[in-house]
Structures are given as C-alpha cells and as structure tokens.
Coordinates of C-alpha atoms and ligand atoms in Angstrom, one line a residue:
X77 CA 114.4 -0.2 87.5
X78 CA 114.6 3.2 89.3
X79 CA 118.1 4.6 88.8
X80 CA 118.6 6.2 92.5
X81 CA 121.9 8.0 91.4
X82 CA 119.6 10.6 90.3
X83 CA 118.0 11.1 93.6
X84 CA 121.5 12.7 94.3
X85 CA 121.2 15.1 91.8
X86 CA 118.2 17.0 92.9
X87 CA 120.3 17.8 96.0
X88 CA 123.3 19.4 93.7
X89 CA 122.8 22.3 95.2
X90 CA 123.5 21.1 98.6
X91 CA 125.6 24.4 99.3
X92 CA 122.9 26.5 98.5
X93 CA 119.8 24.7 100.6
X94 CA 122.8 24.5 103.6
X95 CA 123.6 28.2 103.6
X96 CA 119.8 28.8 104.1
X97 CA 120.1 26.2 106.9
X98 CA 123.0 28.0 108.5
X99 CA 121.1 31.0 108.4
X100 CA 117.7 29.4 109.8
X101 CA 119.8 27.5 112.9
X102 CA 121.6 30.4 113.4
X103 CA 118.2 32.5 114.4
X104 CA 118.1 29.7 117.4
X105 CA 122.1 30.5 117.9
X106 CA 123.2 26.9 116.7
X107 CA 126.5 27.1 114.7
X108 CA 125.9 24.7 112.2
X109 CA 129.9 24.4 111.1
X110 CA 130.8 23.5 114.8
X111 CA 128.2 21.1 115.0
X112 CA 129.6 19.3 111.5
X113 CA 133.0 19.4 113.5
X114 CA 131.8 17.9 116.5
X115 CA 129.6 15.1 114.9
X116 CA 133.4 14.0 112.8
X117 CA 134.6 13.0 116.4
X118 CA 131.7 11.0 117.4
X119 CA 132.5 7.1 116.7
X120 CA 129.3 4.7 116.2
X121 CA 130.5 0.8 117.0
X122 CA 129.3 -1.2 114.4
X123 CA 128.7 -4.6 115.0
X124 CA 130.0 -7.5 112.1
X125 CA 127.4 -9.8 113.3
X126 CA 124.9 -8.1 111.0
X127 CA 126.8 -9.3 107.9
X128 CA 125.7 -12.9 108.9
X129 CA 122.9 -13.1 111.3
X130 CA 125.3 -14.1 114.0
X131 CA 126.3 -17.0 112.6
X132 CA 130.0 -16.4 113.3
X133 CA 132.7 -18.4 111.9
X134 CA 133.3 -21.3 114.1
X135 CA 133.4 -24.4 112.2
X136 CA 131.5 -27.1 114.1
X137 CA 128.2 -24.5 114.8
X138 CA 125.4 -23.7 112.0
X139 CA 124.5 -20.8 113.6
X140 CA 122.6 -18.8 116.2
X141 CA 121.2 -20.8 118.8
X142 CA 119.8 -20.4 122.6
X143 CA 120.6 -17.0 123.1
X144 CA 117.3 -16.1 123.6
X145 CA 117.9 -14.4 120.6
X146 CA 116.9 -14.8 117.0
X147 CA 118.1 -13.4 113.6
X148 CA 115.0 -14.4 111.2
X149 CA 114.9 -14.4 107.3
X150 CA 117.2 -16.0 104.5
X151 CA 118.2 -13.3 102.0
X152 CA 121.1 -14.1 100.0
X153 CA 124.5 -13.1 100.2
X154 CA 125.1 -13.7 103.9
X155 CA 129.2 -13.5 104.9
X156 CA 130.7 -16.6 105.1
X157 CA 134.3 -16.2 106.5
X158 CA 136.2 -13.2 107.6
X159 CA 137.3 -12.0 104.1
X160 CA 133.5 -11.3 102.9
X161 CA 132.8 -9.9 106.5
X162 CA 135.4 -7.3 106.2
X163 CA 134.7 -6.7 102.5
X164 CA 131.1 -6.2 103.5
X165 CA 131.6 -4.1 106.4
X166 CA 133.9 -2.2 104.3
X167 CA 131.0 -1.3 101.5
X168 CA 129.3 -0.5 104.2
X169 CA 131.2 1.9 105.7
X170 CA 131.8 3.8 102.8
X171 CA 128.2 4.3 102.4
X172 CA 127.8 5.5 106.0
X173 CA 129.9 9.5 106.8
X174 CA 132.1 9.9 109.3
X175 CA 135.2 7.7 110.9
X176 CA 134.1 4.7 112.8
X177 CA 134.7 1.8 115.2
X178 CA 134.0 -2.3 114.5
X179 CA 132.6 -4.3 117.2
X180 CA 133.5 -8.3 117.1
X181 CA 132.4 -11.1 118.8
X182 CA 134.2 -14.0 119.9
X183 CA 132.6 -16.2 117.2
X184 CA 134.7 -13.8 114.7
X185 CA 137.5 -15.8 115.3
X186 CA 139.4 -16.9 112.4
X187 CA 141.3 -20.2 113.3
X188 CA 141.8 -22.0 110.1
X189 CA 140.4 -25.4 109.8
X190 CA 141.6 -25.7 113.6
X191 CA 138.5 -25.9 116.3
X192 CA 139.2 -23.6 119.1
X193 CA 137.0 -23.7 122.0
X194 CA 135.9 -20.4 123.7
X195 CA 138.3 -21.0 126.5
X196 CA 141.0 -21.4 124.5
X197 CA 140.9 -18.6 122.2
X198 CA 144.1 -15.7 122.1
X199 CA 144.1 -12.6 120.6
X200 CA 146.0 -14.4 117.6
X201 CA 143.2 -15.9 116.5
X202 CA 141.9 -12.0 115.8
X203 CA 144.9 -11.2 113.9
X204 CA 142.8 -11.0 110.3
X205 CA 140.4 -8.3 112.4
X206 CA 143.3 -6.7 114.0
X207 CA 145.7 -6.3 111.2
X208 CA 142.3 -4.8 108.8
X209 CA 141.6 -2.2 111.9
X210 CA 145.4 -1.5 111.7
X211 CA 145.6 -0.9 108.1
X212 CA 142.0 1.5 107.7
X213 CA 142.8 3.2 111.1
X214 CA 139.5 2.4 113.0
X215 CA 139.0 0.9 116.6
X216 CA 137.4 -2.7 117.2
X217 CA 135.3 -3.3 120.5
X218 CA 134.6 -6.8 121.7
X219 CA 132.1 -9.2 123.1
X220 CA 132.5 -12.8 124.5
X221 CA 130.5 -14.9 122.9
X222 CA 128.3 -16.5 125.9
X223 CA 125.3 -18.3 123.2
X224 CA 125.2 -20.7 120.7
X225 CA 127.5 -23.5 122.4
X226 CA 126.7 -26.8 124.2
X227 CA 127.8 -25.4 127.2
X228 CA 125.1 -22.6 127.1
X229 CA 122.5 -25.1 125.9
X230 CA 121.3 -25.5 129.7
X231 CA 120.4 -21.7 129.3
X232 CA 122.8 -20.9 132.0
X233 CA 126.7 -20.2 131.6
X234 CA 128.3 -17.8 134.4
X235 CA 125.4 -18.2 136.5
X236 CA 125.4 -22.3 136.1
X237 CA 124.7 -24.1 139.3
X238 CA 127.3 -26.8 137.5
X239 CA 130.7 -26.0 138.4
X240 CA 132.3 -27.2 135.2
X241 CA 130.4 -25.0 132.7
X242 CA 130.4 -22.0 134.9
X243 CA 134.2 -22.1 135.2
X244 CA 133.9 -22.8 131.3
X245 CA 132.7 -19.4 130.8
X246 CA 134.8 -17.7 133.4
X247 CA 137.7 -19.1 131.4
X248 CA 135.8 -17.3 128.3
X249 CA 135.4 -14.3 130.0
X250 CA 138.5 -13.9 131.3
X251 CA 140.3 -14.7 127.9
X252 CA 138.2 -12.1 125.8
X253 CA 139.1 -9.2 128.4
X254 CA 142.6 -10.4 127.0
X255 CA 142.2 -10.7 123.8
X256 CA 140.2 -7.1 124.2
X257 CA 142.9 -5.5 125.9
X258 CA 145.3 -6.5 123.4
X259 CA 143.6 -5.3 120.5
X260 CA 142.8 -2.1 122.4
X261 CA 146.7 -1.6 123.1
X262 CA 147.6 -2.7 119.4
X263 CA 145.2 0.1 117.9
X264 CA 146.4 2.6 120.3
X265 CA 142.2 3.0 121.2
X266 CA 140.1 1.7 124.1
X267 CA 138.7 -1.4 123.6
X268 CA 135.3 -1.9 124.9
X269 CA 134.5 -5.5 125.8
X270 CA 130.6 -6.3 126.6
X271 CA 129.5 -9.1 128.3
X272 CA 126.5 -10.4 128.0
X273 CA 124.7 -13.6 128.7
X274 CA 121.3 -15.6 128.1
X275 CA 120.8 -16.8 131.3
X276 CA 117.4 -17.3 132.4
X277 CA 114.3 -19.4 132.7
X278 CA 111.1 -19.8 130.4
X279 CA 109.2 -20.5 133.4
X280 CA 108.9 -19.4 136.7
X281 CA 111.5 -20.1 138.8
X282 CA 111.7 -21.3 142.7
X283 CA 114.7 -19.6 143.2
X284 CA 115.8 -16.6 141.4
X285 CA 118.8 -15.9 144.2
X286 CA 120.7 -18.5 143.9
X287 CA 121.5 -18.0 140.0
X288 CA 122.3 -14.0 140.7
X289 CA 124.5 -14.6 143.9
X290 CA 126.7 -17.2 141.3
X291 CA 127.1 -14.6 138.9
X292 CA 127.9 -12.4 141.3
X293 CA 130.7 -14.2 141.8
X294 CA 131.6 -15.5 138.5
X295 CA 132.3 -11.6 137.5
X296 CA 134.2 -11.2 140.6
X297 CA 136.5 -14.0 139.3
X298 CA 136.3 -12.7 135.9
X299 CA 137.1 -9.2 136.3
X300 CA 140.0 -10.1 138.7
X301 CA 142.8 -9.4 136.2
X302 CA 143.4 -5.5 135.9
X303 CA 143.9 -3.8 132.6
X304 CA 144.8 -0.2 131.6
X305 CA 141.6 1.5 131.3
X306 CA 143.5 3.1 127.7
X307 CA 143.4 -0.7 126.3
X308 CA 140.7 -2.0 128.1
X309 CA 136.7 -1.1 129.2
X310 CA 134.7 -3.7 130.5
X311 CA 130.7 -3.3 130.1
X312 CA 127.9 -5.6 131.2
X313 CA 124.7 -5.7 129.3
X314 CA 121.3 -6.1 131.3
X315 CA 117.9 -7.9 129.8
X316 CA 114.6 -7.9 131.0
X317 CA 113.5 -11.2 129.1
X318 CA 114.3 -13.4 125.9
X319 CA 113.3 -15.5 123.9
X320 CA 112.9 -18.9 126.1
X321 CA 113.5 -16.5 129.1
X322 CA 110.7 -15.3 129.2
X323 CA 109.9 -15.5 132.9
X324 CA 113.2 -15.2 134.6
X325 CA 116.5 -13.1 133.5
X326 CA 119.1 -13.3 136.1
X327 CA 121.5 -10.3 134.5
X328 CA 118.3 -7.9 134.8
X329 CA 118.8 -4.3 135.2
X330 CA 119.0 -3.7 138.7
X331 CA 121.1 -6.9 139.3
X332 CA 124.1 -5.1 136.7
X333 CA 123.8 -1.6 138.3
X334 CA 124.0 -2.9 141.4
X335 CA 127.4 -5.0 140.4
X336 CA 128.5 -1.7 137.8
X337 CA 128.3 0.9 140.8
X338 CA 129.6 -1.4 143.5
X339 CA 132.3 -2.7 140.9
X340 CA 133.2 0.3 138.8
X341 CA 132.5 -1.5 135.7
X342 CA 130.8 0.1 132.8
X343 CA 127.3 -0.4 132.4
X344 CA 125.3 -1.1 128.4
X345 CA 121.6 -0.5 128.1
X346 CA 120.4 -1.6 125.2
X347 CA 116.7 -0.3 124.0
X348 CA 115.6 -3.4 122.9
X349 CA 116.3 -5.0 126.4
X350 CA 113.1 -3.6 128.9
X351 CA 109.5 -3.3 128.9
X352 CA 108.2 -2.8 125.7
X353 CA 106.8 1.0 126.1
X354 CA 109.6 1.7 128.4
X355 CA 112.6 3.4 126.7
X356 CA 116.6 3.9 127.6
X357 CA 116.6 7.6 126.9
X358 CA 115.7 9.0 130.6
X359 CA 117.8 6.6 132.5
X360 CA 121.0 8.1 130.6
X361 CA 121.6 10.7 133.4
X362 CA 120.4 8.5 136.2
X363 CA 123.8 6.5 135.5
X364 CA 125.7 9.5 134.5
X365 CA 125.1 10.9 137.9
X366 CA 126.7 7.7 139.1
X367 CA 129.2 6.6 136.5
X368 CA 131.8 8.1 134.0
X369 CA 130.8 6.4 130.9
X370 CA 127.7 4.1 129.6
X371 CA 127.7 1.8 126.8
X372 CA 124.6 2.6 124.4
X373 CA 123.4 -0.4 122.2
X374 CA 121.0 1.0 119.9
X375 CA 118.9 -1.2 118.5
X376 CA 115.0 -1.1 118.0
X377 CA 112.5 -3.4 119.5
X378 CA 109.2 -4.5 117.4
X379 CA 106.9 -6.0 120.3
X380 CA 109.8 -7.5 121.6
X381 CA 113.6 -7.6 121.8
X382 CA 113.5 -8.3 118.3
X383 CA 116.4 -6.7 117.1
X384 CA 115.0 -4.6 113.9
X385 CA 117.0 -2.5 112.0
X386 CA 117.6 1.2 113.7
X387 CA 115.2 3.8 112.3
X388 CA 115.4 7.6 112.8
X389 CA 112.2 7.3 115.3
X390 CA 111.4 9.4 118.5
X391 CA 113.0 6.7 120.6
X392 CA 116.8 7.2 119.5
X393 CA 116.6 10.4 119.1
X394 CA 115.4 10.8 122.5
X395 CA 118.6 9.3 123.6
X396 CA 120.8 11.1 121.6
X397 CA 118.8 14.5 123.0
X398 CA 119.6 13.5 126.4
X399 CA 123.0 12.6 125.3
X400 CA 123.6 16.3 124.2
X401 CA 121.6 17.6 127.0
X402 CA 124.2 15.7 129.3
X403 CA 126.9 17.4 127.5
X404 CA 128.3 13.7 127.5
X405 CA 129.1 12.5 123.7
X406 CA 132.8 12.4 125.6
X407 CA 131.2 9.7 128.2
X408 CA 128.4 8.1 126.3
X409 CA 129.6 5.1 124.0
X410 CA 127.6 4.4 121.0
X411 CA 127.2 0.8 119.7
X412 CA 124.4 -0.8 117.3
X413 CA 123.0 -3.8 117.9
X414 CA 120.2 -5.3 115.9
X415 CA 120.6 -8.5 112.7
X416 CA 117.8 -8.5 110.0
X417 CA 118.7 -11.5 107.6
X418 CA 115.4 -10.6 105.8
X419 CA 117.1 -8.0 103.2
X420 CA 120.0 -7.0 102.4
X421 CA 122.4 -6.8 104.9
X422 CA 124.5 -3.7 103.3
X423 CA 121.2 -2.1 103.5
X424 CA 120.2 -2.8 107.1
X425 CA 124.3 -1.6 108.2
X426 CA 123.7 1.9 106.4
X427 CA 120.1 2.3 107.0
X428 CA 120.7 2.1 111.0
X429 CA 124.4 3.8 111.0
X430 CA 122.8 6.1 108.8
X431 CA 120.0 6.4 111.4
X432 CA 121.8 7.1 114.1
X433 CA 124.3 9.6 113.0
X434 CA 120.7 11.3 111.9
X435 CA 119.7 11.4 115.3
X436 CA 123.2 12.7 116.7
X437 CA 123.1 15.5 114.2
X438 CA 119.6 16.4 114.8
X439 CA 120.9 16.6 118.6
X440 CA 123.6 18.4 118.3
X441 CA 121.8 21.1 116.4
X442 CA 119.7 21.7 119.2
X443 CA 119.6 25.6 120.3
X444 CA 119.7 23.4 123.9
X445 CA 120.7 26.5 125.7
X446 CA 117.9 28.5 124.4
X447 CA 115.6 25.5 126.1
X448 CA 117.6 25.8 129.4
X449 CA 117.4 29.3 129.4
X450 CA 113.1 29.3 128.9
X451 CA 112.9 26.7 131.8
X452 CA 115.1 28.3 134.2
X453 CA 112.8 31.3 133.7
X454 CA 109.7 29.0 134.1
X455 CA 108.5 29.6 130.6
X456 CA 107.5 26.1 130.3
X457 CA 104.9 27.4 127.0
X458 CA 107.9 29.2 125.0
X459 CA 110.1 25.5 125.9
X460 CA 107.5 23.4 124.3
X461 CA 107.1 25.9 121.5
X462 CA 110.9 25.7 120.6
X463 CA 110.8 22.0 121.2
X464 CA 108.4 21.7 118.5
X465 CA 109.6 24.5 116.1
X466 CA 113.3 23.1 115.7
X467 CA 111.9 20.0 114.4
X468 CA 111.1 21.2 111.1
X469 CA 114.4 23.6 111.3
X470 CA 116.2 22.1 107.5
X471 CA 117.7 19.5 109.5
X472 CA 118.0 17.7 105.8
X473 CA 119.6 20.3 104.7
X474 CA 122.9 19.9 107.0
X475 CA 122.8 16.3 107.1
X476 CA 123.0 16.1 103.4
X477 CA 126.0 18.7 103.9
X478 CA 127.9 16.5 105.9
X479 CA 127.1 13.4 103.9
X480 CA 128.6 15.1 100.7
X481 CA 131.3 16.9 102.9
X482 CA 132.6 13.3 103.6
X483 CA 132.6 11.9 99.6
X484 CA 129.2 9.4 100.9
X485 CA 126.3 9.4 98.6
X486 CA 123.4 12.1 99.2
X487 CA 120.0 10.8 99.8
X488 CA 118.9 7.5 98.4
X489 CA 121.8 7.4 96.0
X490 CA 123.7 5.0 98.2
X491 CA 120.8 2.6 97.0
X492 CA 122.2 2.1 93.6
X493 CA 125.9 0.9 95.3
X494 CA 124.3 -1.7 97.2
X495 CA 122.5 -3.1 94.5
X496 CA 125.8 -3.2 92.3
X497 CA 127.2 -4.9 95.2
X498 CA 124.6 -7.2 95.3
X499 CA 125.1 -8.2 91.8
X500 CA 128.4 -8.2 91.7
X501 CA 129.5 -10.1 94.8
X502 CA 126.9 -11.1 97.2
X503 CA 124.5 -12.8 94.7
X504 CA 127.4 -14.7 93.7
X505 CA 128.3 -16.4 97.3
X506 CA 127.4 -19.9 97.2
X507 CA 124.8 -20.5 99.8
X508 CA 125.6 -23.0 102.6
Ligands
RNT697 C1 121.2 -9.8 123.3 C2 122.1 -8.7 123.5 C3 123.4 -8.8 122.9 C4 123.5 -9.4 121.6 C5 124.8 -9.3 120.9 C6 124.9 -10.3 119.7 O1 119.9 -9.6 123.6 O2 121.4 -7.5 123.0 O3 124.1 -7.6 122.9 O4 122.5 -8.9 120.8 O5 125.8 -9.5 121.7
ZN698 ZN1 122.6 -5.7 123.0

C-alpha cells in the first residue's frame, strides 16, 4: 500500500516554493499574507448529514425517504448516534484548515430511547450538539427536517391542502427557529436556520397556485415570531425539481425571492437545485443588489440534483470569484451540501471542505482590481489575458502554505489519517 505521508514530504519546502509565490502574485499586486489572513475569517458550514447519508438519529425511521432526495451507496462505517457523528466530524475537521461552523438538522436530535416528534422537539434535545460547539468554540446552523416522516409521505408538508399536516409542519417550523435561535444565543454566533421542503408533484399538475398561495401562508405563520437577528437568520432554500418531483416544485426560485424580498428573509441557492447547465454563480449579485446576505449551499450536481461530493471545478470557483468580486465574503454565507455513502465519508467531508476553501483562496488571490481597472479602460483583450494568466499563478504553492500554517496535512497526506481512522474505528461499527 502507498504510504501518502510521504506525499507531504516532497512539499518540505513549502516556505521556499511560497516565497516564490509571494513574489509571482505580487507582480499582479496581490498580497499573498493578507489574503492568508482574510481566508482564517471565512467560516464554511459543514453539514453532519454526510457522516450518515441523512439517516439522522430518530428511532422509529431507517432512513432517508421522500425527499426527493437520495444518498446512494453502502460503504461501511456510517455514524450511528451522536457520539460517532461528532467524533467523525471531529477527524474531519482536523484534516480540513481553518476554523469552522456545523450545520444540523432536526433529525440530529438526541432524545434517548424517547420518540419525539418534530413538533415537539426543544432545543434540549440539541444539548449533546450544543455543549460539543461550546467546548471546540465553533458555531452550529440549523435546518428543520421537512422529509423522511409520514406526514411528508403525501409529498407535501407546508404547502398541504390538509389542514392537519400543514399545521404539523408549521408547528416544526416554528419550533426549529427556536431551537435555532437558542443555540445561536448560547454560542454567542448567528444561527442560520434553512428551510427547505420537498413539495411537489411527479406529474403535471392542474393547479400549481393553489399549493404556492398555502405556503405562502404557512411561512407567514411560521416566521411570525421575531428573533434577534445576532441569534437567529432564517433562509429558505428554492428547487427547480426532485426526485419524484419532477414535474412540479412549489418552493421554485422565483416563488422564494418573491417571499425573501417581500419578507426580508434570507435567501439559499444551492448549485445542485436548477437547470442542469445553469449555474448559481451570476445570480450572486442579482440578490446582493436586493438583499444583505445569501445562503450559499455548495454542492455539485452530476446530471441532476444528485448531491456529489464538491470538487474544485469551474462551477464553484465561479461563485467564489463573484463572491470576491462583490466584495461580500462579510454577506455571503457558505454552507456544503451534498451525501455520498459510496466511500468514505471522512473522505467526501475533506475532499469538498477541502474544495471549497481551494476555490476561496484561489478568489481571493485574484489581482481583481487589475481586472477592473483593464475593463474600465475597455481593454477587454488585456482582461481576458489576465484572466487566463492568473490561473497558472502557484496557486498550490499558497494553499499548501496555509494548510501547513494551520498544523493540517499537505497534499494527499491527510489520506493516510483517514485510512487509520477507518481501521481503527469506522471498520469496527457494527452495521445496522
Ligand atoms: C435538498 C436540499 C436540502 C437538503 C438538506 C439535507 O435538495 O438541497 O438542502 O439537501 O437539507
Ligand atoms: Zn441544499
């Protein structure tokens, strides 16, 4: 077996190869040591349900069902309660540079051998999560959980025509802005809480205004409650289709902005959730021009919403270019979303948190000014030029810098923890 620890050493001179990278960004006037202190205060959310294919811990459910979502594959060593979540996220994390946040779902609930139901569920019942986030000093974010549930099995919750399971999920909603807020105010950082919801039709639907004018009003009722913006930000996710919805989505994208810019509620796009050649990167300051802040889940879409593993592909890095471009790392909040229970999940946490602090640095060492400054002038030629030039700038070079600068392993060497890891715990979880 290949011994990946000495991948790390070929990059022992990281100093060296990083001066010459200092030198080479500075001929485009990017300060490279600013830009390692600016990427240490941007926080990525990453989401626990990769640790068990959204399975989440509630103990009368086997696991993800009619979301229009799917998490496919059976590799072993999936989390099975909250202790081997937070170990896992925990190896993760060290494997990943920087400080960040851990987004929850409502399913993350630890209750004991108690069944709670959604509507029942207090921030108590997030004490394990809360207490960890106290002790490693990192944020949580949160999500009602609006799938896998009898209730949601008519593929409609807040925009059900039947009264009962619509105030059902109202009652869900409405508890998890609690619970969110809570957590946000014990942690002393805002909580971001996302909804979002399946519902929708596989096949083509007589009326599609009826479902949008109930959730209409289902957020008005949900949202009622006001929180301190310091404990609290509420999101709402759009979709264009899923799985089983295929034909019909009554959250779609114009349907949220219209209730986020009416409302004043945060808006999420995540890039998985639109046409599939369409991307998320050029609408960023569309909403900015409307709206403080936007909820980013990255995630990356293989012919459809399929939730892959985030890669460092011209797709996120176009968002995090735009991102810089807006000057709105402050504004724009960063949260991965995809679940791959085909290999190991360690691996698919650090390959796309790895990923996307790639394509953050890569932004923020843009000479962005020098691109302004070429297409104020008109000198669209020299703009593409520089485009193209600064992507073979040693880009490698700094991120390695940074990696070592925060004690993570360089390069591939990270490979050889996860597979002592596997080996040492995961392999030995009993599979249920
Ligand atoms: C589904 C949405 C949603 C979920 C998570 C689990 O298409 O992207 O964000 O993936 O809440
Ligand atoms: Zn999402």
């Amino acid at each position: 077996m290949k011994d990946y620890k000495n991948y790390a050493k070929i990059r022992e001179n990281v100093n060296e190869v990083y001066e010459y990278a200092k030198d080479a960004y500075a001929l485009y006037g990017v300060d490279t040591e600013d830009v390692l202190k600016k990427i240490d205060d941007i926080q990525v959310s990453v989401h626990c349900w990769q640790g068990d294919d959204v399975t989440g811990f509630e103990n009368n459910v086997s696991g993800l069902s009619g979301g229009g979502i799917m998490a496919t594959g059976n590799y072993p060593g999936r989390a099975r309660n909250g202790e081997e979540l937070r170990q896992d996220i925990e190896k993760a994390l060290s494997l990943i540079p920087g400080k960040h946040r851990v987004n929850l779902h409502a399913i993350y609930a630890e209750t004991g051998d108690k069944y709670v139901d959604r509507d029942q569920l207090e921030a108590e019942h997030f004490r394990g999560w809360i207490d960890w986030a106290k002790e490693k000093g990192i944020g949580l974010d949160f999500n009602p959980t609006f799938f896998s549930h009898k209730k949601a099995d008519s593929g409609f919750t807040l925009s059900s025509k039947d009264e009962e399971i619509r105030s059902f999920w109202i009652s869900h909603g409405k508890k998890c802005r609690k619970i969110a807020a809570q957590i946000g105010k014990e942690l002393g950082t805002t909580c971001v809480n996302n909804i979002w919801i399946p519902d929708g039709m596989k096949d083509l639907p007589a009326d599609r205004l009826s479902h949008r004018l109930i959730l209409k009003n289902s957020l008005d009722e949900l949202f009622d409650e006001k929180f301190d913006k310091d404990y609290l930000l509420d999101s709402i996710e759009c979709k264009l289709f899923g799985i089983g919805s295929e034909s019909y989505v009554v959250g779609s994208h114009e349907f949220y902005m219209g209730y986020a810019l009416s409302k004043d509620v945060m808006l999420c796009l995540d890039a998985g959730h639109f046409h599939p050649t369409e991307g998320i990167a050029d609408k960023i300051s569309s909403i900015l021009a409307f709206q403080d802040e936007l909820l980013l889940h990255i995630s990356r879409g293989v012919r459809w919403d399929s939730d892959h593993i985030v890669l460092l592909n011209d797709e996120v890095v176009a968002i995090t270019q735009e991102v810089k471009r807006s000057k709105a790392f402050n504004r724009v909040h960063f949260a991965l979303d995809f679940f791959d229970a085909s290999i190991n999940r360690i691996s698919a946490w650090v390959i796309g948190t790895r990923a996307v602090l790639k394509a953050i640095l890569f932004a923020l060492l843009e000479p962005t000014q020098l691109l302004v400054d070429e297409e104020n002038k008109g000198n669209y030629g020299n703009r593409l030029a520089l485009m193209e030039e600064i992507k073979t700038l040693p880009f490698a070079a700094v991120w390695d810098k940074y990696c070592s600068s925060k004690g993570v392993p360089i390069g591939a060497a990270w490979l050889e923890d996860v597979r002592e890891y596997e080996e040492e715990v995961l392999l030995k979880r009993n599979k249920k």
